[in-house]
CSV table of C-alpha atoms in Angstrom, one decimal:
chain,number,residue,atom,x,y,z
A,1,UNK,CA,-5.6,-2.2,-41.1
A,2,UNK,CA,-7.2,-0.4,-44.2
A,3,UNK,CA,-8.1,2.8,-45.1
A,4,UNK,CA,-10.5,4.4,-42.9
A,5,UNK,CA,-11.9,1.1,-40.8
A,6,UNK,CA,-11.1,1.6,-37.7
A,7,UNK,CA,-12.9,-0.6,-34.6
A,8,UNK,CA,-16.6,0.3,-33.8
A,9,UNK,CA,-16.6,2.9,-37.4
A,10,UNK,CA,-17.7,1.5,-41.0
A,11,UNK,CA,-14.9,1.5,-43.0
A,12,UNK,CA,-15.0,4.8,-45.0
A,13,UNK,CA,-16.5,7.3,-42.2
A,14,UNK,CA,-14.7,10.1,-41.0
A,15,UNK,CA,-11.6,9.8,-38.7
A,16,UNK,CA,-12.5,10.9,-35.3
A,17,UNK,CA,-10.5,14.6,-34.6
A,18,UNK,CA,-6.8,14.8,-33.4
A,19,UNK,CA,-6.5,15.1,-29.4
A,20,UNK,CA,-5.0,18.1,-28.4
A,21,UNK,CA,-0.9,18.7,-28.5
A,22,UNK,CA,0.3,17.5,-24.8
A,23,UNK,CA,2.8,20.0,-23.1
A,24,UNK,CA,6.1,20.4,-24.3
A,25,UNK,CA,9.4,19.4,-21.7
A,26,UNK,CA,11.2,16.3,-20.6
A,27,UNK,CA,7.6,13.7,-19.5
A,28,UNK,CA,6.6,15.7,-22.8
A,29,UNK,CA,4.5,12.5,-24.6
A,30,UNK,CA,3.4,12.5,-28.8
A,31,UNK,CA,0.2,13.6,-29.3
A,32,UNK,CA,-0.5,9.9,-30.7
A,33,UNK,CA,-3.8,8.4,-29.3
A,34,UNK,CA,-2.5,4.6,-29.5
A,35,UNK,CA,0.8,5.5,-27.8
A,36,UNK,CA,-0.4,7.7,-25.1
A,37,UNK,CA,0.9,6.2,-21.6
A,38,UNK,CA,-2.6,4.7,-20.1
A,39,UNK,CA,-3.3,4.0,-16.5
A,40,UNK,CA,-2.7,0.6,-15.7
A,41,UNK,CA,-5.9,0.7,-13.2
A,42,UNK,CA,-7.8,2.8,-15.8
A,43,UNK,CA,-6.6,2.7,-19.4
A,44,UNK,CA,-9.1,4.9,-20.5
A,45,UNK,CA,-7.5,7.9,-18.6
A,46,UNK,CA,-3.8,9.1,-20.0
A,47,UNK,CA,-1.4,8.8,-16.8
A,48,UNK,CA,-0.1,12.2,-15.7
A,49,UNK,CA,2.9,13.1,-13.7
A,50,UNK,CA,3.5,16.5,-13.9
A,51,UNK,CA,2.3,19.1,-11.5
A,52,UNK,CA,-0.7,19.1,-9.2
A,53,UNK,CA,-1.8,16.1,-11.2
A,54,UNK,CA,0.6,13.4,-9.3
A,55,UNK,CA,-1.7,13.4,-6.7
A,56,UNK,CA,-4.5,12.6,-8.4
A,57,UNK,CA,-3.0,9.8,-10.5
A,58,UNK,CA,-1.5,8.2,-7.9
A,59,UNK,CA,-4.5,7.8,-5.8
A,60,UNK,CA,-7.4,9.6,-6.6
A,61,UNK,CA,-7.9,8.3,-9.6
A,62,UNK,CA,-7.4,4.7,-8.3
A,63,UNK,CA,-10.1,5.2,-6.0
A,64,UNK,CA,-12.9,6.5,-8.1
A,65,UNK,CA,-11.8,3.6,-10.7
A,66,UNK,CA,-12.4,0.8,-7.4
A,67,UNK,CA,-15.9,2.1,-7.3
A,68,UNK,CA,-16.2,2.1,-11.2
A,69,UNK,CA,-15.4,-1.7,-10.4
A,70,UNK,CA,-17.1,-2.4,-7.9
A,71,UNK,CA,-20.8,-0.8,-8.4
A,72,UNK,CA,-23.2,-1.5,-10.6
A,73,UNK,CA,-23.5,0.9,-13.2
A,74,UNK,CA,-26.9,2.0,-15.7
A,75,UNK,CA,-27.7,-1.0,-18.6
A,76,UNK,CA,-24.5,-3.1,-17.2
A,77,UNK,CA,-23.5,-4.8,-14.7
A,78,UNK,CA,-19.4,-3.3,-13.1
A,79,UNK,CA,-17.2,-6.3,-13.5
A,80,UNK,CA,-16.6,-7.4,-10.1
A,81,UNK,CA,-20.3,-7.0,-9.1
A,82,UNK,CA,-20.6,-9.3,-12.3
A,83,UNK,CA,-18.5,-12.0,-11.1
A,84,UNK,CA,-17.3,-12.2,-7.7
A,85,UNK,CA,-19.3,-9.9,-6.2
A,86,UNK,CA,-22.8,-12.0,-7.7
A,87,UNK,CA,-21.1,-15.5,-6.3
A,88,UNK,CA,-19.9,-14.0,-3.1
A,89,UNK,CA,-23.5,-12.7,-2.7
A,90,UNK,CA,-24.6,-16.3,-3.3
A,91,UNK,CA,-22.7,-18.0,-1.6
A,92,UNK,CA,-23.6,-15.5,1.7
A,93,UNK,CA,-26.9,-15.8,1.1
A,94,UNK,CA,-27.3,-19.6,1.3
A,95,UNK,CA,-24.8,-19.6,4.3
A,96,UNK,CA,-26.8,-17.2,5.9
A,97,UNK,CA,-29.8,-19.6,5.4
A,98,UNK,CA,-28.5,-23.0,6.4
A,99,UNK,CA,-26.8,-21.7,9.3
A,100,UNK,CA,-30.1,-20.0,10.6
A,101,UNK,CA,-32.1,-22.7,10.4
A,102,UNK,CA,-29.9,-25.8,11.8
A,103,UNK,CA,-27.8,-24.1,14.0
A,104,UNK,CA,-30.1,-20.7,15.1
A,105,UNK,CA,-27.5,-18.4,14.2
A,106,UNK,CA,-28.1,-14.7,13.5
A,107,UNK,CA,-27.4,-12.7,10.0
A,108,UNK,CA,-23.9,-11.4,12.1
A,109,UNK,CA,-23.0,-14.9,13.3
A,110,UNK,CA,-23.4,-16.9,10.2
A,111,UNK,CA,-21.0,-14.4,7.9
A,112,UNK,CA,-18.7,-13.8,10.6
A,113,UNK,CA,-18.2,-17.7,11.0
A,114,UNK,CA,-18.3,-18.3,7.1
A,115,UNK,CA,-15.4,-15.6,6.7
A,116,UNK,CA,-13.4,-16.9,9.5
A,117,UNK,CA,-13.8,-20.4,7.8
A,118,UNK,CA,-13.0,-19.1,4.2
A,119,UNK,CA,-10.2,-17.7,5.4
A,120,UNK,CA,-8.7,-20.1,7.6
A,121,UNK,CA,-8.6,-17.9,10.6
A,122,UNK,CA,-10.9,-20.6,12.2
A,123,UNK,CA,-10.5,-18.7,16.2
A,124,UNK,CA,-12.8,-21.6,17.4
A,125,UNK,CA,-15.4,-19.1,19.2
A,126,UNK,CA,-18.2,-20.0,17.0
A,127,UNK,CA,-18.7,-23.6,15.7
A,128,UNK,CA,-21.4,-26.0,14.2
A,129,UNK,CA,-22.7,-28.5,17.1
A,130,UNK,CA,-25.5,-30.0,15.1
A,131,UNK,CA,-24.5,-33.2,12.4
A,132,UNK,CA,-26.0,-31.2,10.0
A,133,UNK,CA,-24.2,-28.3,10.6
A,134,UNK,CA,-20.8,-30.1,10.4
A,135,UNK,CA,-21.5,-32.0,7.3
A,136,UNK,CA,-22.7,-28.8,5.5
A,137,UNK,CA,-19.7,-26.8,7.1
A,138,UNK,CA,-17.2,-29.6,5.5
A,139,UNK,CA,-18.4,-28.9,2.1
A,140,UNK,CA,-19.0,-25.1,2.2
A,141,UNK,CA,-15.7,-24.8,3.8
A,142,UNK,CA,-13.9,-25.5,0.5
A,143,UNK,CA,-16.0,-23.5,-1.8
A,144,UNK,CA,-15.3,-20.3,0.8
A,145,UNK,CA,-12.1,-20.5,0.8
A,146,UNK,CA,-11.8,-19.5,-3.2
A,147,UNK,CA,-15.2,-17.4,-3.3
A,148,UNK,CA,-14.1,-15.1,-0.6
A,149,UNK,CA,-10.2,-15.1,-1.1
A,150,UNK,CA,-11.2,-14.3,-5.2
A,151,UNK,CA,-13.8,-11.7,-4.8
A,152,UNK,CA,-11.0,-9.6,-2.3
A,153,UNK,CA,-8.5,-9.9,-4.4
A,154,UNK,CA,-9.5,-7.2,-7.0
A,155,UNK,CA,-10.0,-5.2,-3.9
A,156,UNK,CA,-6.1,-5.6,-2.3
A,157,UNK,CA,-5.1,-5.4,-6.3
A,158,UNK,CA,-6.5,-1.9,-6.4
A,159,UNK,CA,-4.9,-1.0,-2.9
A,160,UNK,CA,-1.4,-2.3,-4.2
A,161,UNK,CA,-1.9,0.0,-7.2
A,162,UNK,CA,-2.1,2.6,-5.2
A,163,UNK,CA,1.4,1.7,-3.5
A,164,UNK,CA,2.7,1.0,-6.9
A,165,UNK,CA,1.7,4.6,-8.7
A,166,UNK,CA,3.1,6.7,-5.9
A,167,UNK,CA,6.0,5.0,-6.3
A,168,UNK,CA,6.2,5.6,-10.3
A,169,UNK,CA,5.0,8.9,-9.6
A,170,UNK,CA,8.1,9.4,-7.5
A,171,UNK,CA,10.4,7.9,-10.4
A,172,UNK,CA,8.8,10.3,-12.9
A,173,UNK,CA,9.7,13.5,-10.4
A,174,UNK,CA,13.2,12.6,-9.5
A,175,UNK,CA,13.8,12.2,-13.6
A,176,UNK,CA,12.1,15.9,-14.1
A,177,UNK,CA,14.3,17.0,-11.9
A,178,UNK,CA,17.5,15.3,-12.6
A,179,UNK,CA,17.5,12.8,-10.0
A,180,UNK,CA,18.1,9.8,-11.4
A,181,UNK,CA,19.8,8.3,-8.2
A,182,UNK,CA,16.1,7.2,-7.0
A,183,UNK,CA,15.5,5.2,-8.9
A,184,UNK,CA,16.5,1.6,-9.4
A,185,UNK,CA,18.3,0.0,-12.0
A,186,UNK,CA,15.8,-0.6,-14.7
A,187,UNK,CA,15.5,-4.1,-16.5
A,188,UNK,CA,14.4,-2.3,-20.1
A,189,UNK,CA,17.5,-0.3,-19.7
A,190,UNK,CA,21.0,-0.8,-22.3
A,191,UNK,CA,20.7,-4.6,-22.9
A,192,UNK,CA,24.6,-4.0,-24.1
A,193,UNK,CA,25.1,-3.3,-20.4
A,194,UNK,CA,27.6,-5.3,-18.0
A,195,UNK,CA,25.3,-7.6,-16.4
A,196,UNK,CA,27.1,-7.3,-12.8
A,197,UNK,CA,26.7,-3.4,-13.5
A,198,UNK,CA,23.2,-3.9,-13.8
A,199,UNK,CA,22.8,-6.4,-11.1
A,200,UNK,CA,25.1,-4.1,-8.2
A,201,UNK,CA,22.5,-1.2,-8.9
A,202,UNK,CA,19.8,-3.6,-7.8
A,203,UNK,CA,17.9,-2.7,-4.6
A,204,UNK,CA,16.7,-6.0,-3.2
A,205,UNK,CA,16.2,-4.1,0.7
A,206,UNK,CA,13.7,-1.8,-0.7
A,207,UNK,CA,12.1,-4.0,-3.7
A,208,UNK,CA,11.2,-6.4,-0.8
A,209,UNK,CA,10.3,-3.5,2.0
A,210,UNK,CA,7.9,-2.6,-1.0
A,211,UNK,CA,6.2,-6.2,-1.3
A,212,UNK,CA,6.1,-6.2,2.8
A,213,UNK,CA,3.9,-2.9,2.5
A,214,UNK,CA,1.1,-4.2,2.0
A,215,UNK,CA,0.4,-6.7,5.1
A,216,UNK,CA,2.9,-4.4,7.0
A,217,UNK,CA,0.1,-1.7,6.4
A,218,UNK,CA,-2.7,-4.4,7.4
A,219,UNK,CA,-0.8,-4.8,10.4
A,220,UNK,CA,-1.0,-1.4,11.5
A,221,UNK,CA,-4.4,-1.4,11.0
A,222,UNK,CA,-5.0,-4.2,12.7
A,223,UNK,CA,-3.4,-2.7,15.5
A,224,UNK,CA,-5.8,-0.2,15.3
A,225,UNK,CA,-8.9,-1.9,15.2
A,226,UNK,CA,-7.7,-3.8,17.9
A,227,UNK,CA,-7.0,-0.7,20.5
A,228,UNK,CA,-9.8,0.9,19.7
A,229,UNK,CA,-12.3,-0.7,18.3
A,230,UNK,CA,-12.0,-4.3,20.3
A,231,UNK,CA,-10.4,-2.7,23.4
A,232,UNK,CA,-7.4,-4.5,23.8
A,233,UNK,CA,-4.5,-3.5,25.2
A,234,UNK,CA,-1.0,-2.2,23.0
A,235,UNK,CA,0.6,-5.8,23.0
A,236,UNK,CA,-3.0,-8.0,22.6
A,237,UNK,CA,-3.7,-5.4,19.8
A,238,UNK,CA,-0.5,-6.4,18.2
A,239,UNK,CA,-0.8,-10.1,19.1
A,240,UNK,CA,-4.6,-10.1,18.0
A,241,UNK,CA,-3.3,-8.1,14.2
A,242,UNK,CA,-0.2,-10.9,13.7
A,243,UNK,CA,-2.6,-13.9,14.7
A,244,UNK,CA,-5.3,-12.8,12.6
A,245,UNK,CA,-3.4,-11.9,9.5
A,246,UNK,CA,-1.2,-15.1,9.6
A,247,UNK,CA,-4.1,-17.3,9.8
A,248,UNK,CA,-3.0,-18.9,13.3
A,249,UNK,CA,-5.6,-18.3,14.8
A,250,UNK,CA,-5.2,-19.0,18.3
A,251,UNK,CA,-8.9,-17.9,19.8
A,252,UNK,CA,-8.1,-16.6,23.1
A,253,UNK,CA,-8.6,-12.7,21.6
A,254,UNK,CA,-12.0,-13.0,19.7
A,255,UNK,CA,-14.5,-10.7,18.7
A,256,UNK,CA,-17.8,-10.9,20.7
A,257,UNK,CA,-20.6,-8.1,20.1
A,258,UNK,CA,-22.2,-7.7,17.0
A,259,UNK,CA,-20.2,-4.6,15.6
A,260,UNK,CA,-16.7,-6.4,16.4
A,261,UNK,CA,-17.6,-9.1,14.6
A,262,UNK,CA,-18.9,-6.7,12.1
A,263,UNK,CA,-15.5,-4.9,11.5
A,264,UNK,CA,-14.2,-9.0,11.4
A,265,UNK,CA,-15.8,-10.1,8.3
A,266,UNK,CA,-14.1,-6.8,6.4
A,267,UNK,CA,-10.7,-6.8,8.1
A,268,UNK,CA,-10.4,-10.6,7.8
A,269,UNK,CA,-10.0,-11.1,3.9
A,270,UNK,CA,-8.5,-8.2,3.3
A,271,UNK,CA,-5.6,-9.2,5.7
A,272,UNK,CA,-5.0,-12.9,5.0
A,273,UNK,CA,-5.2,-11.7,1.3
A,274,UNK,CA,-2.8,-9.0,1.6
A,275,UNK,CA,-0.3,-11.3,3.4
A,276,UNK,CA,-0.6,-14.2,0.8
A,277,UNK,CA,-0.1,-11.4,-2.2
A,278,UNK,CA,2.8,-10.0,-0.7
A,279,UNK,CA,4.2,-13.4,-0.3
A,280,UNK,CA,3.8,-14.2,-4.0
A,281,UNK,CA,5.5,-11.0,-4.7
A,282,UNK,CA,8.5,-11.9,-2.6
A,283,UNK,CA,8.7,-15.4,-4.2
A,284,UNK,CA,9.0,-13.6,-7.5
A,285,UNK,CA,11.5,-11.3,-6.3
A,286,UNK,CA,13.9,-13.8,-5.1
A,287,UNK,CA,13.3,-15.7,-8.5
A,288,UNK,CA,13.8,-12.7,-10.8
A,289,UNK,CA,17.6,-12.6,-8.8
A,290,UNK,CA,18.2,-15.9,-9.0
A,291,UNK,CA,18.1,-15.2,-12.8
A,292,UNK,CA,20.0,-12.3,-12.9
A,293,UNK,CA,22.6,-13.5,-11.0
A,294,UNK,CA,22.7,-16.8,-12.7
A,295,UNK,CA,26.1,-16.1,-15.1
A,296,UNK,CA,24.2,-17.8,-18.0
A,297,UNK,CA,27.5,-17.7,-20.1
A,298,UNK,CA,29.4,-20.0,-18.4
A,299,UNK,CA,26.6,-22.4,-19.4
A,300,UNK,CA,26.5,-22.3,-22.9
A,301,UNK,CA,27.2,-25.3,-23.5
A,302,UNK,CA,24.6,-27.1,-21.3
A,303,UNK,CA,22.1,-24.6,-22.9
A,304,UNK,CA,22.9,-25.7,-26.3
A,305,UNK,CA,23.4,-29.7,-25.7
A,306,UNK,CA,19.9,-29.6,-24.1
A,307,UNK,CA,18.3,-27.9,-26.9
A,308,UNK,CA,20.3,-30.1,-29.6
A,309,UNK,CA,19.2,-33.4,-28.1
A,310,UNK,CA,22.2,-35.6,-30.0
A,311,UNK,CA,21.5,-32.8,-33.3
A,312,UNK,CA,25.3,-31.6,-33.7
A,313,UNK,CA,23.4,-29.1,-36.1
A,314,UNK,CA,21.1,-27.6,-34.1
A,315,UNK,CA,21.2,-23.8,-33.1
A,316,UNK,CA,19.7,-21.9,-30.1
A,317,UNK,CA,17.7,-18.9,-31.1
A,318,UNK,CA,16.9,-16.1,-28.1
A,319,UNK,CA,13.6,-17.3,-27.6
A,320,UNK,CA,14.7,-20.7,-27.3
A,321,UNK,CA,16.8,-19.3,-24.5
A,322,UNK,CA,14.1,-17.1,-22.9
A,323,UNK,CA,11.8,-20.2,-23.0
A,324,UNK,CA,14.7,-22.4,-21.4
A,325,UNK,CA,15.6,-20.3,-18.6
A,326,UNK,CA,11.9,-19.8,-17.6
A,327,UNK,CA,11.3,-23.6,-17.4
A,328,UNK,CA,14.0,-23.8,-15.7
A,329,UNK,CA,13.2,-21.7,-12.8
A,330,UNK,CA,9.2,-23.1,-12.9
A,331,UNK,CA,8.2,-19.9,-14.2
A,332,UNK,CA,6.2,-21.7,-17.2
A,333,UNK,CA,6.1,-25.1,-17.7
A,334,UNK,CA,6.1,-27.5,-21.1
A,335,UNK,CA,2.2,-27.7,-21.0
A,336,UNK,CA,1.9,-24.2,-20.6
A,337,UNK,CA,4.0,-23.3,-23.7
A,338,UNK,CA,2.3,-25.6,-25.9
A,339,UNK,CA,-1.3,-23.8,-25.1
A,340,UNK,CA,0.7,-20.6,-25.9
A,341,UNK,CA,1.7,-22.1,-29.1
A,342,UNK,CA,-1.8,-23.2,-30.1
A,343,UNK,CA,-2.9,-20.2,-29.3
A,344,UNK,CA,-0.5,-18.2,-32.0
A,345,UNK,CA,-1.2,-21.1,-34.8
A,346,UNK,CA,-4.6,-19.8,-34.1
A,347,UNK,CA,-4.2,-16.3,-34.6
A,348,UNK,CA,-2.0,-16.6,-37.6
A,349,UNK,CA,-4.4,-19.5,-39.4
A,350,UNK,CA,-5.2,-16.9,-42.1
A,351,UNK,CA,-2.0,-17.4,-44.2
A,352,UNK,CA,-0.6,-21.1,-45.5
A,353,UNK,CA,2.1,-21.9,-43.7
A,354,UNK,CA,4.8,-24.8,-44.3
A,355,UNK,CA,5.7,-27.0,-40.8
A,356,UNK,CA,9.4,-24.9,-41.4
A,357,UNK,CA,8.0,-21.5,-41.5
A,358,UNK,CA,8.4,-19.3,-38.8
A,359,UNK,CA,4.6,-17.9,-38.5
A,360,UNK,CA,4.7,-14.1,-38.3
A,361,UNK,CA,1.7,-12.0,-37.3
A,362,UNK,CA,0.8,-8.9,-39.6
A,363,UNK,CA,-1.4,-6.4,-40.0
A,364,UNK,CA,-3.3,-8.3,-42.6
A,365,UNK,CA,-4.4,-11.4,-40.9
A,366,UNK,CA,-4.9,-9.1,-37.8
A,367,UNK,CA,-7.4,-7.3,-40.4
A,368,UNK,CA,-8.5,-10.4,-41.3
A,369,UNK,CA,-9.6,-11.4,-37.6
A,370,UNK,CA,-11.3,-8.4,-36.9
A,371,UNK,CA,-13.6,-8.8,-39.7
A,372,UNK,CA,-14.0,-12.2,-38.6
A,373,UNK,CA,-15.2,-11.3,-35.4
A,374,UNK,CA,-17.0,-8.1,-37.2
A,375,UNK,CA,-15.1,-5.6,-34.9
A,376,UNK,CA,-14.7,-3.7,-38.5
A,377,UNK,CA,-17.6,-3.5,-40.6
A,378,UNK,CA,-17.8,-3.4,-44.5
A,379,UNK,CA,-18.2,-0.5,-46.5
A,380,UNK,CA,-22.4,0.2,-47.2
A,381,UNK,CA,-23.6,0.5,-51.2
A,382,UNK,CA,-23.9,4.2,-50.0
A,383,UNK,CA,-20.7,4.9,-48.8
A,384,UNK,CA,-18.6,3.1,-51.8
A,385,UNK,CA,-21.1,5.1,-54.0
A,386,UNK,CA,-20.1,8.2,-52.3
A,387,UNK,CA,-16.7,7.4,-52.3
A,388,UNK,CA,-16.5,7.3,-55.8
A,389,UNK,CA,-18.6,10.4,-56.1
A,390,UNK,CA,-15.7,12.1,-54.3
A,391,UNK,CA,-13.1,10.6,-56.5
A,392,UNK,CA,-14.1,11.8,-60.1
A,393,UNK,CA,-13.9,15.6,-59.2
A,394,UNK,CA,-10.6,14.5,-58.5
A,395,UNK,CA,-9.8,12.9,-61.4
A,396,UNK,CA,-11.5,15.2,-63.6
A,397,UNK,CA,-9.1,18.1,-62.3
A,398,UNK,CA,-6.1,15.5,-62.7
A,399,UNK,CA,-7.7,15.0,-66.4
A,400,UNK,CA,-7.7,19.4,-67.1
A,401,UNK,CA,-4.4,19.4,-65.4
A,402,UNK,CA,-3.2,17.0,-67.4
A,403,UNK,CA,-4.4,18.3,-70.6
A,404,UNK,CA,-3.3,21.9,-69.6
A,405,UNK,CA,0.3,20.7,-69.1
A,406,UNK,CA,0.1,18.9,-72.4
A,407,UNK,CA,-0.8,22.2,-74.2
A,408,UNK,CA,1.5,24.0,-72.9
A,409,UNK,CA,4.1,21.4,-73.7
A,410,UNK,CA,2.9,21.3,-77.2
C-alpha cells in the first residue's frame, strides 16, 4: 500500500518490530502478523491449540472476551453496553415506570412480565387489568420482543462459541496426532474431489446433535432450576424447561416469590433465544445438503438457458453459477445482490471503467480509500526532508563506488 504507510503510522516512520518466531511442528504457523490464525471471538489474541493452551482458547478466553463485551470500559463505552445493553436499559426503565404507576406493580413484577411478554412465553399469571395498562402493553409488546431477543443474542453467540472452539480444538488434536478420522469432511478440501466422495463422509447425525446443543443444554438447565430452585418435582421440572423454552407457555407451573421470578427474567431469553438459534442453524444445515446433494451436472443445460435468456452466445462464468444456485435455494435474493454490487462499484470508483470491464480491486485504489478516509496519513515536510537526508549518504557512497570501479577499470 506504499512504502512505509501502514494504518494508524505516518507514512515514512519506523515499521513496528517482527513478533517472535512461533514453535516449529505440524499447527507450526508463519511468523506473519497479517496471517496469524485470530480468534474468531477475539481477533486481537492469535488462536492456540497446542498444549495446556486448548483449554484456555476454547473457553477461557471466550469468557473474559463476553465481559470485554459486555462492560463498560475507561473513556469508551464496550459494544453491547453501547447498543443493546443502553436500549434494553431503556426500554426497562420506562416499563418499570408505567407499569408502577397504572397497574401498582413492583420493580420484580414489571421486568418479570415485560420478559415474559418479549419473549412470548406469556404464562398468564401476571396481566394488565387497567385500559391503560392494556393499550400501553399492546404497543410495548412489539418493541420487546426485538429489544430483548437482540440484546441476548450476543450473549447465546458467545456461549455457542464456546461449543464451536472446543470442537475446533478437538479437530486441531486429532490432526497433531494423526487422527484424521474425527473429523468431518471438510468443504475447503480438494475441489477436484468426487462430489458423492465428499458428500458420503458427511456427518449430518452429529452436525445436527451439534446445532441441538445449545437448547438441549438450556434444557438441562432448565431442569435444574426447576428442581431446585422452583421446587418442582423430576417430571414438572422437565415439563416446566420444555414449556418455557418452546414459548407454549401453558401457566399452570409459574414462578411466584420474588427470587423465582428473579432467576425468570435471566433464564427466559436466554432459552427462547437459544432454541430459535439452533433452529436457524438446522435450517441451514438441511439447505447446505440440499446443495450438495443436488447433482448440478445433470442440469447444465437449465443453468445455462436461464442465464442466456434467448442469447445462443451467452456463457456461464463460476460466479454466475455460485450466484444462481444461491437464489435458487433463497439463500440471497435479486435485491440483495444488486446492493452487493453497488457496493463494489463503490469501492472500485477510483479507476475509469468501461460498462464491459470486469472491475478488479487492487492495492492501489484500496490505497487510494484509505487515504480518503485518512486511515494513512501523508508524509510531514520533516519526514520527506529527512528522508532525503538519509538518501544522499547513500548515493554519495554509490557515487565513490562508482568512481572507484571506474579507476580501476581504467
Amino acid at each position: 500500500l506504499g512504502e512505509g504507510c501502514t494504518r494508524g503510522q505516518p507514512c515514512g516512520a519506523p515499521e513496528a518490530s517482527a513478533p517472535a518466531a512461533t514453535p516449529s511442528g505440524p499447527l507450526a504457523t508463519p511468523a506473519l502478523p497479517s496471517l496469524q490464525p485470530r480468534s474468531l471471538l477475539h481477533p486481537q489474541t492469535p488462536m492456540s491449540v497446542l498444549g495446556g493452551s486448548t483449554l484456555y482458547a476454547a473457553c477461557v478466553r471466550p469468557v473474559t472476551s463476553l465481559i470485554e463485551y459486555l462492560t463498560p470500559s475507561e473513556g469508551s463505552a464496550a459494544p453491547w453496553f453501547r447498543r443493546q445493553g443502553l436500549v434494553l436499559g431503556v426500554y426497562i426503565f420506562v416499563g418499570t415506570l408505567v407499569y408502577g404507576d397504572v397497574e401498582s406493580w413492583g420493580p420484580i413484577d414489571s421486568v418479570y412480565f415485560m420478559f415474559v411478554t418479549a419473549t412470548t412465553v406469556g404464562y398468564g399469571d401476571l396481566a394488565p387489568q387497567t385500559p391503560t395498562g392494556k393499550a400501553f402493553t399492546s404497543v410495548y409488546a412489539l418493541l420487546g420482543i426485538t429489544i430483548v431477543i437482540a440484546a441476548i443474542a450476543p450473549i447465546v453467540e458467545y456461549i455457542t462459541g464456546v461449543r464451536k472452539r472446543l470442537e475446533q480444538a478437538a479437530i486441531n488434536q486429532a490432526a497433531a496426532s494423526g487422527m484424521t478420522a474425527l473429523a468431518d469432511a471438510d468443504e475447503e478440501a480438494d475441489l477436484d474431489a468426487p462430489v458423492a466422495d465428499v458428500n458420503r463422509r458427511i456427518n449430518y447425525t452429529a452436525r445436527y446433535a451439534k446445532a441441538l446443543a445449545g437448547p438441549f443444554s438450556m434444557l438441562v438447565l432448565g431442569y435444574f432450576i426447576g428442581r431446585f430452585w422452583l421446587r418442582y418435582s423430576s417430571g414438572d421440572a422437565i415439563y416446566w424447561s420444555i414449556v418455557s423454552m418452546t414459548t407454549i407457555g401453558y401457566g399452570d407451573l409459574t414462578p411466584s416469590s420474588w427470587h423465582e421470578k428473579l432467576m425468570a427474567i435471566i433464564y427466559l431469553p436466554l432459552a427462547v433465544t437459544a432454541l430459535a438459534d439452533a433452529l436457524g442453524e438446522v435450517n441451514l444445515i438441511t439447505t447446505r445438503r440440499a446443495i450438495r446433494e443436488t447433482d448440478f451436472v445433470r442440469k447444465v443445460d437449465k443453468l445455462l438457458l436461464e442465464e442466456a435468456r434467448g442469447n445462443p452466445e451467452e456463457t456461464l462464468t463460476e460466479a454466475e453459477f455460485l450466484i444462481g444456485v444461491l437464489k435458487a435455494h433463497d439463500i440471497v435474493d435479486e435485491a440483495t445482490l444488486t446492493v452487493i454490487r453497488r457496493q463494489f462499484r463503490a469501492i472500485t470508483r477510483h479507476r475509469a471503467w468501461k460498462e464491459s470491464d470486469a472491475r478488479l480491486l487492487d492495492a492501489r485504489m484500496v490505497f487510494e480509500e484509505l487515504k480518503i478516509q485518512k486511515r494513512v496519513l501523508p508524509r510531514t515536510k520533516e519526514e520527506e526532508m529527512g528522508t532525503s537526508r538519509a538518501r544522499r549518504p547513500a548515493d554519495g557512497e554509490k557515487g565513490e563506488a562508482g568512481a572507484g570501479a571506474s579507476a580501476a577499470g581504467g
